[in-house]
Amino acid sequence: MTEGEYYSASAINAAVPGFVPIAVSWGEYHNGESQVHFYLGDYHDMDLKAAPEPGSFTTQLAELHSKGKSPTGMFGFPVPTVCGIFERTVTWEKKWADCFANQLKDVIKFDNETNCPWPEYDAACKQLIDGVIPRLLGSLQSDGREIEPALIHGDLWEQNVGIDMETGETVVFDPGSTYAHNEMEFGTWRCSWAYYFNSPIYMRMYQRHIEPSEPAEEWDDRNRLYSIHPYLNDSAGHPGSVSRSM
């Protein structure tokens, strides 16, 4: 977790300086018999209740997705990263459908280990992996279409965003990044716990900079698919959560 956050914040700051607190260090130390891991970043006094101004915030976010280039040209990340308490599968893949399927398989497995067996759920998950993902995400890289891996924050929801009390600028934190299809960033904005990112103004402002990938008419279907990942992550991290049935 600490290593992943360090490399995530470093990559974000390299692409859009000031958008995330500067990563200082990560490591471990021993406190008696306990092994402790730490992450250090620049301190910011932030207002965590105010919503970011849609225009400037989405401009920075689009800049991150445009300038954050994969070092391999593939989807993945150099080190493991964590979303909540779930470790992402970050092995490099040329095809985005394969990369997302890997991540979804792991969070499904994590969810099953946390909650009781549910045959209907397993059947639905199999249909997603075998049918929906190849069809829906495979279309992004077929029939002459291509997408470039984009650096995403990876856990961009309201409680990971603040307003710097000195500068008034939006600051994001607690990243668990990966080089992904840029639209994956917005799966969380569809979830039931979204309380201002679900306002259409944010997506409208963002799409002034980066339009939906082709096939554009399937944007909402992809967004619904991407929202399943944070829902299952929430379900796995919080036993008994209603997210398992949504």
PDB file of C-alpha atoms in Angstrom:
ATOM      1  CA  MET A   1       0.000   0.000   0.000  1.00  0.00           C
ATOM      2  CA  THR A   2       2.673   2.516   0.992  1.00  0.00           C
ATOM      3  CA  GLU A   3       4.898   1.688  -1.973  1.00  0.00           C
ATOM      4  CA  GLY A   4       1.962   1.875  -4.366  1.00  0.00           C
ATOM      5  CA  GLU A   5       0.809   5.235  -3.027  1.00  0.00           C
ATOM      6  CA  TYR A   6       4.343   6.640  -3.283  1.00  0.00           C
ATOM      7  CA  TYR A   7       4.721   5.646  -6.935  1.00  0.00           C
ATOM      8  CA  SER A   8       1.151   6.674  -7.757  1.00  0.00           C
ATOM      9  CA  ALA A   9       1.563  10.150  -6.248  1.00  0.00           C
ATOM     10  CA  SER A  10       4.970  10.545  -7.889  1.00  0.00           C
ATOM     11  CA  ALA A  11       3.546   9.700 -11.314  1.00  0.00           C
ATOM     12  CA  ILE A  12       0.572  12.050 -10.860  1.00  0.00           C
ATOM     13  CA  ASN A  13       2.800  14.912  -9.699  1.00  0.00           C
ATOM     14  CA  ALA A  14       5.127  14.388 -12.663  1.00  0.00           C
ATOM     15  CA  ALA A  15       2.177  14.686 -15.057  1.00  0.00           C
ATOM     16  CA  VAL A  16       0.294  17.527 -13.305  1.00  0.00           C
ATOM     17  CA  PRO A  17       2.480  19.269 -10.703  1.00  0.00           C
ATOM     18  CA  GLY A  18       0.533  20.300  -7.613  1.00  0.00           C
ATOM     19  CA  PHE A  19      -2.515  18.129  -8.296  1.00  0.00           C
ATOM     20  CA  VAL A  20      -1.440  15.720  -5.535  1.00  0.00           C
ATOM     21  CA  PRO A  21       0.739  16.335  -2.447  1.00  0.00           C
ATOM     22  CA  ILE A  22       4.381  15.681  -3.293  1.00  0.00           C
ATOM     23  CA  ALA A  23       5.433  12.165  -2.286  1.00  0.00           C
ATOM     24  CA  VAL A  24       8.425  12.337   0.077  1.00  0.00           C
ATOM     25  CA  SER A  25       9.198   8.759   1.045  1.00  0.00           C
ATOM     26  CA  TRP A  26       7.915   5.327   1.932  1.00  0.00           C
ATOM     27  CA  GLY A  27       9.492   2.478   3.875  1.00  0.00           C
ATOM     28  CA  GLU A  28       9.356   0.406   7.027  1.00  0.00           C
ATOM     29  CA  TYR A  29      10.708   0.325  10.536  1.00  0.00           C
ATOM     30  CA  HIS A  30      10.486  -2.030  13.487  1.00  0.00           C
ATOM     31  CA  ASN A  31       8.780  -1.019  16.699  1.00  0.00           C
ATOM     32  CA  GLY A  32       9.714  -3.772  19.087  1.00  0.00           C
ATOM     33  CA  GLU A  33       8.194  -6.900  17.543  1.00  0.00           C
ATOM     34  CA  SER A  34       5.952  -4.923  15.190  1.00  0.00           C
ATOM     35  CA  GLN A  35       6.836  -4.163  11.581  1.00  0.00           C
ATOM     36  CA  VAL A  36       5.458  -0.760  10.560  1.00  0.00           C
ATOM     37  CA  HIS A  37       5.153   0.614   7.023  1.00  0.00           C
ATOM     38  CA  PHE A  38       4.845   4.340   6.386  1.00  0.00           C
ATOM     39  CA  TYR A  39       4.178   6.841   3.634  1.00  0.00           C
ATOM     40  CA  LEU A  40       5.145  10.512   3.872  1.00  0.00           C
ATOM     41  CA  GLY A  41       3.911  13.350   1.677  1.00  0.00           C
ATOM     42  CA  ASP A  42       3.789  17.135   1.823  1.00  0.00           C
ATOM     43  CA  TYR A  43       1.279  18.474   4.350  1.00  0.00           C
ATOM     44  CA  HIS A  44      -1.733  20.446   3.088  1.00  0.00           C
ATOM     45  CA  ASP A  45      -4.385  22.076   5.276  1.00  0.00           C
ATOM     46  CA  MET A  46      -7.509  21.153   3.307  1.00  0.00           C
ATOM     47  CA  ASP A  47     -11.233  21.766   3.364  1.00  0.00           C
ATOM     48  CA  LEU A  48     -12.699  18.302   2.817  1.00  0.00           C
ATOM     49  CA  LYS A  49     -16.336  19.437   2.612  1.00  0.00           C
ATOM     50  CA  ALA A  50     -16.252  21.878  -0.300  1.00  0.00           C
ATOM     51  CA  ALA A  51     -16.887  20.573  -3.811  1.00  0.00           C
ATOM     52  CA  PRO A  52     -14.178  21.331  -6.405  1.00  0.00           C
ATOM     53  CA  GLU A  53     -14.948  23.951  -9.022  1.00  0.00           C
ATOM     54  CA  PRO A  54     -16.002  21.800 -12.018  1.00  0.00           C
ATOM     55  CA  GLY A  55     -14.140  23.670 -14.757  1.00  0.00           C
ATOM     56  CA  SER A  56     -10.673  23.878 -13.203  1.00  0.00           C
ATOM     57  CA  PHE A  57     -10.873  20.452 -11.563  1.00  0.00           C
ATOM     58  CA  THR A  58     -11.843  18.598 -14.731  1.00  0.00           C
ATOM     59  CA  THR A  59      -9.191  20.516 -16.678  1.00  0.00           C
ATOM     60  CA  GLN A  60      -6.533  19.150 -14.313  1.00  0.00           C
ATOM     61  CA  LEU A  61      -8.033  15.671 -14.458  1.00  0.00           C
ATOM     62  CA  ALA A  62      -8.069  15.684 -18.266  1.00  0.00           C
ATOM     63  CA  GLU A  63      -4.459  16.902 -18.194  1.00  0.00           C
ATOM     64  CA  LEU A  64      -3.545  13.945 -15.974  1.00  0.00           C
ATOM     65  CA  HIS A  65      -5.196  11.489 -18.357  1.00  0.00           C
ATOM     66  CA  SER A  66      -3.531  13.103 -21.369  1.00  0.00           C
ATOM     67  CA  LYS A  67      -0.007  13.601 -20.019  1.00  0.00           C
ATOM     68  CA  GLY A  68       0.294  10.503 -17.824  1.00  0.00           C
ATOM     69  CA  LYS A  69       1.848   8.157 -20.384  1.00  0.00           C
ATOM     70  CA  SER A  70       2.480   4.462 -19.763  1.00  0.00           C
ATOM     71  CA  PRO A  71       6.240   3.769 -19.709  1.00  0.00           C
ATOM     72  CA  THR A  72       5.661   0.521 -21.608  1.00  0.00           C
ATOM     73  CA  GLY A  73       2.833   1.662 -23.867  1.00  0.00           C
ATOM     74  CA  MET A  74       0.678  -1.017 -22.214  1.00  0.00           C
ATOM     75  CA  PHE A  75      -2.016  -1.149 -19.541  1.00  0.00           C
ATOM     76  CA  GLY A  76      -0.843  -1.865 -15.998  1.00  0.00           C
ATOM     77  CA  PHE A  77       1.523  -0.273 -13.477  1.00  0.00           C
ATOM     78  CA  PRO A  78       5.168  -0.763 -12.411  1.00  0.00           C
ATOM     79  CA  VAL A  79       4.331  -1.729  -8.807  1.00  0.00           C
ATOM     80  CA  PRO A  80       1.256  -3.127  -7.045  1.00  0.00           C
ATOM     81  CA  THR A  81      -1.248  -0.483  -5.963  1.00  0.00           C
ATOM     82  CA  VAL A  82      -4.137  -0.644  -3.534  1.00  0.00           C
ATOM     83  CA  CYS A  83      -7.730   0.564  -3.735  1.00  0.00           C
ATOM     84  CA  GLY A  84      -9.283   0.439  -0.259  1.00  0.00           C
ATOM     85  CA  ILE A  85      -7.753  -2.766   1.076  1.00  0.00           C
ATOM     86  CA  PHE A  86      -7.743  -4.493  -2.301  1.00  0.00           C
ATOM     87  CA  GLU A  87      -4.490  -4.946  -4.229  1.00  0.00           C
ATOM     88  CA  ARG A  88      -4.878  -4.423  -7.957  1.00  0.00           C
ATOM     89  CA  THR A  89      -3.580  -6.809 -10.585  1.00  0.00           C
ATOM     90  CA  VAL A  90      -1.144  -4.544 -12.444  1.00  0.00           C
ATOM     91  CA  THR A  91       0.591  -6.949 -14.831  1.00  0.00           C
ATOM     92  CA  TRP A  92       1.216  -5.296 -18.198  1.00  0.00           C
ATOM     93  CA  GLU A  93      -1.317  -6.079 -20.939  1.00  0.00           C
ATOM     94  CA  LYS A  94      -1.600  -4.846 -24.521  1.00  0.00           C
ATOM     95  CA  LYS A  95      -5.376  -5.262 -24.558  1.00  0.00           C
ATOM     96  CA  TRP A  96      -7.457  -3.199 -22.179  1.00  0.00           C
ATOM     97  CA  ALA A  97     -10.187  -5.861 -22.044  1.00  0.00           C
ATOM     98  CA  ASP A  98      -7.629  -8.346 -20.651  1.00  0.00           C
ATOM     99  CA  CYS A  99      -6.294  -5.843 -18.131  1.00  0.00           C
ATOM    100  CA  PHE A 100      -9.726  -4.948 -16.785  1.00  0.00           C
ATOM    101  CA  ALA A 101     -10.778  -8.612 -16.709  1.00  0.00           C
ATOM    102  CA  ASN A 102      -7.734  -9.388 -14.538  1.00  0.00           C
ATOM    103  CA  GLN A 103      -8.684  -6.653 -12.090  1.00  0.00           C
ATOM    104  CA  LEU A 104     -12.320  -7.713 -11.986  1.00  0.00           C
ATOM    105  CA  LYS A 105     -11.462 -11.400 -11.479  1.00  0.00           C
ATOM    106  CA  ASP A 106      -9.330 -10.526  -8.488  1.00  0.00           C
ATOM    107  CA  VAL A 107     -11.922  -8.309  -6.831  1.00  0.00           C
ATOM    108  CA  ILE A 108     -14.578 -11.004  -7.443  1.00  0.00           C
ATOM    109  CA  LYS A 109     -12.306 -13.549  -5.738  1.00  0.00           C
ATOM    110  CA  PHE A 110     -11.678 -11.120  -2.877  1.00  0.00           C
ATOM    111  CA  ASP A 111     -15.420 -10.546  -2.496  1.00  0.00           C
ATOM    112  CA  ASN A 112     -16.165 -14.274  -2.456  1.00  0.00           C
ATOM    113  CA  GLU A 113     -13.565 -14.812   0.269  1.00  0.00           C
ATOM    114  CA  THR A 114     -15.220 -12.125   2.388  1.00  0.00           C
ATOM    115  CA  ASN A 115     -18.881 -12.991   1.909  1.00  0.00           C
ATOM    116  CA  CYS A 116     -20.947 -16.170   1.771  1.00  0.00           C
ATOM    117  CA  PRO A 117     -21.176 -18.329  -1.393  1.00  0.00           C
ATOM    118  CA  TRP A 118     -23.817 -17.142  -3.860  1.00  0.00           C
ATOM    119  CA  PRO A 119     -24.230 -19.306  -7.008  1.00  0.00           C
ATOM    120  CA  GLU A 120     -26.329 -16.745  -8.898  1.00  0.00           C
ATOM    121  CA  TYR A 121     -23.672 -14.119  -8.256  1.00  0.00           C
ATOM    122  CA  ASP A 122     -20.928 -16.426  -9.521  1.00  0.00           C
ATOM    123  CA  ALA A 123     -22.929 -17.118 -12.695  1.00  0.00           C
ATOM    124  CA  ALA A 124     -23.425 -13.408 -13.312  1.00  0.00           C
ATOM    125  CA  CYS A 125     -19.706 -12.742 -12.764  1.00  0.00           C
ATOM    126  CA  LYS A 126     -18.796 -15.482 -15.245  1.00  0.00           C
ATOM    127  CA  GLN A 127     -21.087 -13.895 -17.825  1.00  0.00           C
ATOM    128  CA  LEU A 128     -19.355 -10.553 -17.273  1.00  0.00           C
ATOM    129  CA  ILE A 129     -15.870 -12.049 -17.708  1.00  0.00           C
ATOM    130  CA  ASP A 130     -16.674 -14.344 -20.642  1.00  0.00           C
ATOM    131  CA  GLY A 131     -19.163 -12.223 -22.550  1.00  0.00           C
ATOM    132  CA  VAL A 132     -19.609  -8.612 -21.533  1.00  0.00           C
ATOM    133  CA  ILE A 133     -15.980  -7.515 -21.148  1.00  0.00           C
ATOM    134  CA  PRO A 134     -14.715  -8.989 -24.456  1.00  0.00           C
ATOM    135  CA  ARG A 135     -17.667  -7.472 -26.311  1.00  0.00           C
ATOM    136  CA  LEU A 136     -17.888  -4.074 -24.619  1.00  0.00           C
ATOM    137  CA  LEU A 137     -14.214  -3.303 -23.945  1.00  0.00           C
ATOM    138  CA  GLY A 138     -12.880  -5.300 -26.876  1.00  0.00           C
ATOM    139  CA  SER A 139     -14.708  -2.858 -29.165  1.00  0.00           C
ATOM    140  CA  LEU A 140     -12.371  -0.091 -28.016  1.00  0.00           C
ATOM    141  CA  GLN A 141      -9.471  -1.818 -29.789  1.00  0.00           C
ATOM    142  CA  SER A 142     -11.124  -3.403 -32.820  1.00  0.00           C
ATOM    143  CA  ASP A 143     -12.215  -2.356 -36.311  1.00  0.00           C
ATOM    144  CA  GLY A 144      -9.317   0.103 -36.506  1.00  0.00           C
ATOM    145  CA  ARG A 145     -10.056   1.758 -33.159  1.00  0.00           C
ATOM    146  CA  GLU A 146      -7.294   2.290 -30.575  1.00  0.00           C
ATOM    147  CA  ILE A 147      -7.043   3.742 -27.075  1.00  0.00           C
ATOM    148  CA  GLU A 148      -3.905   4.835 -25.247  1.00  0.00           C
ATOM    149  CA  PRO A 149      -3.261   3.823 -21.644  1.00  0.00           C
ATOM    150  CA  ALA A 150      -3.895   6.834 -19.390  1.00  0.00           C
ATOM    151  CA  LEU A 151      -2.668   7.414 -15.861  1.00  0.00           C
ATOM    152  CA  ILE A 152      -5.706   7.440 -13.572  1.00  0.00           C
ATOM    153  CA  HIS A 153      -5.921   8.292  -9.885  1.00  0.00           C
ATOM    154  CA  GLY A 154      -7.660   4.977  -9.335  1.00  0.00           C
ATOM    155  CA  ASP A 155      -9.851   5.837  -6.333  1.00  0.00           C
ATOM    156  CA  LEU A 156     -11.223   9.261  -7.189  1.00  0.00           C
ATOM    157  CA  TRP A 157     -14.202   9.898  -4.972  1.00  0.00           C
ATOM    158  CA  GLU A 158     -15.291  12.788  -2.785  1.00  0.00           C
ATOM    159  CA  GLN A 159     -13.333  11.856   0.342  1.00  0.00           C
ATOM    160  CA  ASN A 160     -10.066  11.697  -1.592  1.00  0.00           C
ATOM    161  CA  VAL A 161     -10.393  15.293  -2.810  1.00  0.00           C
ATOM    162  CA  GLY A 162      -9.852  18.522  -0.862  1.00  0.00           C
ATOM    163  CA  ILE A 163      -9.468  22.266  -1.343  1.00  0.00           C
ATOM    164  CA  ASP A 164      -6.151  23.726  -0.193  1.00  0.00           C
ATOM    165  CA  MET A 165      -6.949  26.332   2.484  1.00  0.00           C
ATOM    166  CA  GLU A 166      -4.067  28.589   1.427  1.00  0.00           C
ATOM    167  CA  THR A 167      -4.304  28.472  -2.364  1.00  0.00           C
ATOM    168  CA  GLY A 168      -7.919  27.483  -2.976  1.00  0.00           C
ATOM    169  CA  GLU A 169      -6.682  24.862  -5.449  1.00  0.00           C
ATOM    170  CA  THR A 170      -8.117  21.357  -5.666  1.00  0.00           C
ATOM    171  CA  VAL A 171      -5.836  18.636  -4.285  1.00  0.00           C
ATOM    172  CA  VAL A 172      -6.384  14.892  -4.763  1.00  0.00           C
ATOM    173  CA  PHE A 173      -4.807  12.303  -2.484  1.00  0.00           C
ATOM    174  CA  ASP A 174      -4.750   8.612  -1.539  1.00  0.00           C
ATOM    175  CA  PRO A 175      -4.184   7.401  -5.128  1.00  0.00           C
ATOM    176  CA  GLY A 176      -3.981   3.757  -6.179  1.00  0.00           C
ATOM    177  CA  SER A 177      -3.073   4.368  -9.773  1.00  0.00           C
ATOM    178  CA  THR A 178      -2.873   2.288 -12.893  1.00  0.00           C
ATOM    179  CA  TYR A 179      -2.468   2.993 -16.594  1.00  0.00           C
ATOM    180  CA  ALA A 180      -5.963   2.269 -17.826  1.00  0.00           C
ATOM    181  CA  HIS A 181      -8.722   3.373 -20.148  1.00  0.00           C
ATOM    182  CA  ASN A 182      -9.325   6.920 -18.944  1.00  0.00           C
ATOM    183  CA  GLU A 183     -13.068   6.257 -18.550  1.00  0.00           C
ATOM    184  CA  MET A 184     -12.395   3.760 -15.755  1.00  0.00           C
ATOM    185  CA  GLU A 185     -11.746   6.782 -13.515  1.00  0.00           C
ATOM    186  CA  PHE A 186     -15.455   7.586 -13.518  1.00  0.00           C
ATOM    187  CA  GLY A 187     -16.916   4.249 -12.413  1.00  0.00           C
ATOM    188  CA  THR A 188     -16.942   5.473  -8.813  1.00  0.00           C
ATOM    189  CA  TRP A 189     -18.896   8.573  -9.809  1.00  0.00           C
ATOM    190  CA  ARG A 190     -21.848   6.318 -10.643  1.00  0.00           C
ATOM    191  CA  CYS A 191     -21.850   4.569  -7.265  1.00  0.00           C
ATOM    192  CA  SER A 192     -24.498   5.147  -4.619  1.00  0.00           C
ATOM    193  CA  TRP A 193     -22.060   6.929  -2.291  1.00  0.00           C
ATOM    194  CA  ALA A 194     -21.219   9.677  -4.825  1.00  0.00           C
ATOM    195  CA  TYR A 195     -22.660  12.970  -3.596  1.00  0.00           C
ATOM    196  CA  TYR A 196     -21.284  15.659  -5.912  1.00  0.00           C
ATOM    197  CA  PHE A 197     -19.303  13.846  -8.601  1.00  0.00           C
ATOM    198  CA  ASN A 198     -22.628  12.343  -9.685  1.00  0.00           C
ATOM    199  CA  SER A 199     -23.640  15.821 -10.833  1.00  0.00           C
ATOM    200  CA  PRO A 200     -23.586  15.859 -14.659  1.00  0.00           C
ATOM    201  CA  ILE A 201     -21.625  19.137 -14.744  1.00  0.00           C
ATOM    202  CA  TYR A 202     -18.359  17.344 -13.892  1.00  0.00           C
ATOM    203  CA  MET A 203     -18.633  14.848 -16.721  1.00  0.00           C
ATOM    204  CA  ARG A 204     -19.806  17.526 -19.156  1.00  0.00           C
ATOM    205  CA  MET A 205     -16.806  19.744 -18.339  1.00  0.00           C
ATOM    206  CA  TYR A 206     -14.388  16.816 -18.606  1.00  0.00           C
ATOM    207  CA  GLN A 207     -15.723  15.786 -22.006  1.00  0.00           C
ATOM    208  CA  ARG A 208     -14.975  19.245 -23.351  1.00  0.00           C
ATOM    209  CA  HIS A 209     -11.338  18.175 -23.097  1.00  0.00           C
ATOM    210  CA  ILE A 210     -11.559  14.428 -23.779  1.00  0.00           C
ATOM    211  CA  GLU A 211     -14.548  13.100 -25.668  1.00  0.00           C
ATOM    212  CA  PRO A 212     -15.965   9.608 -25.061  1.00  0.00           C
ATOM    213  CA  SER A 213     -14.017   6.819 -26.741  1.00  0.00           C
ATOM    214  CA  GLU A 214     -15.525   5.182 -29.784  1.00  0.00           C
ATOM    215  CA  PRO A 215     -18.039   3.597 -29.932  1.00  0.00           C
ATOM    216  CA  ALA A 216     -19.243   6.769 -28.173  1.00  0.00           C
ATOM    217  CA  GLU A 217     -22.814   5.469 -27.941  1.00  0.00           C
ATOM    218  CA  GLU A 218     -21.581   2.757 -25.562  1.00  0.00           C
ATOM    219  CA  TRP A 219     -20.099   5.204 -23.054  1.00  0.00           C
ATOM    220  CA  ASP A 220     -22.877   4.664 -20.518  1.00  0.00           C
ATOM    221  CA  ASP A 221     -22.630   0.877 -20.838  1.00  0.00           C
ATOM    222  CA  ARG A 222     -18.885   1.061 -20.183  1.00  0.00           C
ATOM    223  CA  ASN A 223     -19.453   3.374 -17.228  1.00  0.00           C
ATOM    224  CA  ARG A 224     -21.933   0.908 -15.744  1.00  0.00           C
ATOM    225  CA  LEU A 225     -19.381  -1.884 -16.188  1.00  0.00           C
ATOM    226  CA  TYR A 226     -16.589   0.171 -14.608  1.00  0.00           C
ATOM    227  CA  SER A 227     -18.821   0.951 -11.605  1.00  0.00           C
ATOM    228  CA  ILE A 228     -18.993  -2.763 -10.782  1.00  0.00           C
ATOM    229  CA  HIS A 229     -15.319  -2.745  -9.745  1.00  0.00           C
ATOM    230  CA  PRO A 230     -15.715  -0.187  -6.897  1.00  0.00           C
ATOM    231  CA  TYR A 231     -19.014  -1.753  -5.862  1.00  0.00           C
ATOM    232  CA  LEU A 232     -17.371  -5.175  -5.460  1.00  0.00           C
ATOM    233  CA  ASN A 233     -14.367  -3.594  -3.776  1.00  0.00           C
ATOM    234  CA  ASP A 234     -16.716  -1.940  -1.282  1.00  0.00           C
ATOM    235  CA  SER A 235     -18.556  -5.223  -0.781  1.00  0.00           C
ATOM    236  CA  ALA A 236     -15.335  -7.140  -0.143  1.00  0.00           C
ATOM    237  CA  GLY A 237     -13.955  -4.494   2.192  1.00  0.00           C
ATOM    238  CA  HIS A 238     -17.165  -4.155   4.202  1.00  0.00           C
ATOM    239  CA  PRO A 239     -18.820  -7.534   4.933  1.00  0.00           C
ATOM    240  CA  GLY A 240     -22.589  -7.280   4.692  1.00  0.00           C
ATOM    241  CA  SER A 241     -22.493  -4.156   2.530  1.00  0.00           C
ATOM    242  CA  VAL A 242     -25.485  -3.633   0.231  1.00  0.00           C
ATOM    243  CA  SER A 243     -22.982  -3.113  -2.595  1.00  0.00           C
ATOM    244  CA  ARG A 244     -22.879  -6.900  -3.098  1.00  0.00           C
ATOM    245  CA  SER A 245     -26.456  -6.871  -4.403  1.00  0.00           C
ATOM    246  CA  MET A 246     -26.353  -3.662  -6.471  1.00  0.00           C
TER     247      MET A 246
END
